[in-house]
Each structure stands twice: as C-alpha cells, then as structure tokens.
Amino acid sequence: NKELSLGDQKEELTTKIRQLVKEKFDGDFRKGFDHYDRIDEEDSKIGSFALEQLLADAKVGNFLTRTLWVEGVMKVLDKDKDGAISWDEFASILEDNPQTKEETAKEPGDDLSPDK
C-alpha cells in the first residue's frame, strides 16, 4: 500500500506552488486559488481534478505519481473531509507566507467587542 505523506514533501509542494502562483498569477494566492476553483466547479473549493491540474502546472510529481500526490494532499489539507479544499485549507499549507497570513489570519480577540 503506497501512501504519500506530506511530511518530507511539504517543502517541495509549497515551494512549487509558490513559484507557480508567482509566475502565473503575479504572486496572488487568492487569484490562483480562484483559477483552480473554477476548473471542476466545486463550490468555492478545489476538488481532486482541479488539484491534479494545479499539481501538474506546479510540476509536482509526474504522471505516475500525481494520483498519490492528490490523495496525500487531500488527506492532509481537507480538514472537514468533504472531498475538496477550501480557501482556508489551501492557505494553511502556505501559512508562513505573509500575504496569505494577512488575508486569512485574525488576531486573538478580533471577534470580541472592546470592554468599556
């Protein structure tokens, strides 16, 4: 049973995705996510077909290993187990990127009203 774990491959994955987004989407991760979101018409999510295309465009794996990559990425990123990757799930793999953090992260207490 061959199963891909993202442990060792996470750095390769994030590096290649960042490079793809830089070259194809002017470094705008949201624009990149939205592009792949439209491929298989999931509801604001990237499904396995679109993820396979994203990985191919990012030159992650090859035609023999890409299915394993898709399964491994889905297993790690699809936190709610709905078979697709949401923006927040996608951004989590790029969490050390300042642009992504600014767009998705909230400071503790952002949802709390100030005490008076």
XYZ file of C-alpha atoms in Angstrom:
116
model
C 0.000 0.000 0.000
C 1.798 3.102 -1.223
C 0.592 6.221 0.507
C 2.116 9.636 0.157
C 2.754 11.545 3.346
C 3.334 15.266 3.023
C 5.904 15.287 5.812
C 9.052 15.252 3.685
C 7.385 16.587 0.559
C 5.653 19.622 2.106
C 8.601 21.913 1.387
C 8.755 20.801 -2.260
C 4.991 21.219 -2.567
C 4.875 24.707 -1.052
C 7.935 25.889 -2.990
C 6.499 24.737 -6.308
C 3.030 26.122 -5.600
C 4.511 29.496 -4.606
C 6.577 29.526 -7.797
C 3.511 28.711 -9.909
C 1.474 31.460 -8.230
C 4.317 33.939 -8.665
C 4.732 33.178 -12.380
C 1.116 32.609 -13.429
C -0.893 34.775 -11.002
C 1.519 37.633 -10.142
C 2.031 36.198 -6.659
C -1.665 36.470 -5.777
C -2.562 33.225 -3.983
C -6.259 34.052 -3.936
C -6.256 34.595 -7.704
C -4.524 31.239 -8.119
C -6.993 29.506 -5.832
C -9.928 31.055 -7.698
C -8.495 29.897 -11.055
C -8.327 26.253 -9.935
C -11.640 26.538 -8.081
C -13.369 27.165 -11.429
C -11.927 24.029 -13.096
C -14.221 21.449 -11.551
C -16.966 23.780 -10.362
C -16.809 22.847 -6.704
C -18.493 25.466 -4.548
C -15.555 27.785 -3.762
C -13.302 24.778 -3.330
C -10.663 22.862 -5.254
C -11.727 19.295 -5.995
C -9.409 16.406 -6.846
C -9.499 17.029 -10.623
C -8.538 20.697 -10.165
C -5.918 19.742 -7.571
C -4.370 17.326 -10.053
C -4.204 20.160 -12.625
C -2.685 22.534 -10.060
C -0.017 19.962 -9.165
C 0.720 19.339 -12.853
C 1.047 23.075 -13.515
C 3.332 23.394 -10.471
C 5.404 20.431 -11.759
C 4.767 18.426 -8.595
C 5.226 14.725 -9.203
C 4.787 13.161 -12.625
C 2.076 11.269 -14.471
C 2.938 8.132 -12.478
C 2.958 9.707 -9.003
C 0.486 12.573 -9.313
C -2.509 10.493 -8.170
C -0.615 9.671 -4.975
C 0.168 13.376 -4.538
C -3.527 14.276 -4.952
C -4.530 11.649 -2.378
C -1.815 12.781 0.047
C -2.610 16.479 -0.312
C -6.346 15.845 0.087
C -5.735 13.700 3.154
C -3.672 16.425 4.811
C -5.468 19.602 3.697
C -9.128 18.513 3.540
C -9.739 19.066 7.249
C -13.537 18.840 7.032
C -13.338 15.694 4.861
C -15.757 16.969 2.208
C -13.569 15.819 -0.702
C -12.422 19.312 -1.682
C -10.036 22.000 -0.464
C -11.450 25.324 0.733
C -9.523 28.612 0.651
C -8.662 28.321 4.356
C -7.465 24.739 3.889
C -5.391 25.796 0.850
C -3.919 28.796 2.670
C -2.898 26.602 5.613
C -0.124 24.978 3.560
C 1.231 28.429 2.741
C 0.822 29.747 6.276
C 4.337 31.136 6.575
C 3.672 33.422 3.604
C 2.974 36.970 4.855
C 0.476 37.748 2.065
C -1.597 34.704 2.884
C -1.461 35.389 6.620
C -2.718 38.929 6.158
C -5.647 37.703 4.099
C -6.691 34.813 6.304
C -5.363 35.249 9.841
C -7.113 37.052 12.629
C -5.531 38.228 15.809
C -6.913 36.731 19.014
C -9.810 38.860 20.158
C -10.702 40.252 16.705
C -14.246 38.992 17.170
C -14.590 40.399 20.667
C -16.024 43.822 21.313
C -13.820 46.123 23.400
C -14.624 46.395 27.070
C -15.877 49.817 28.123
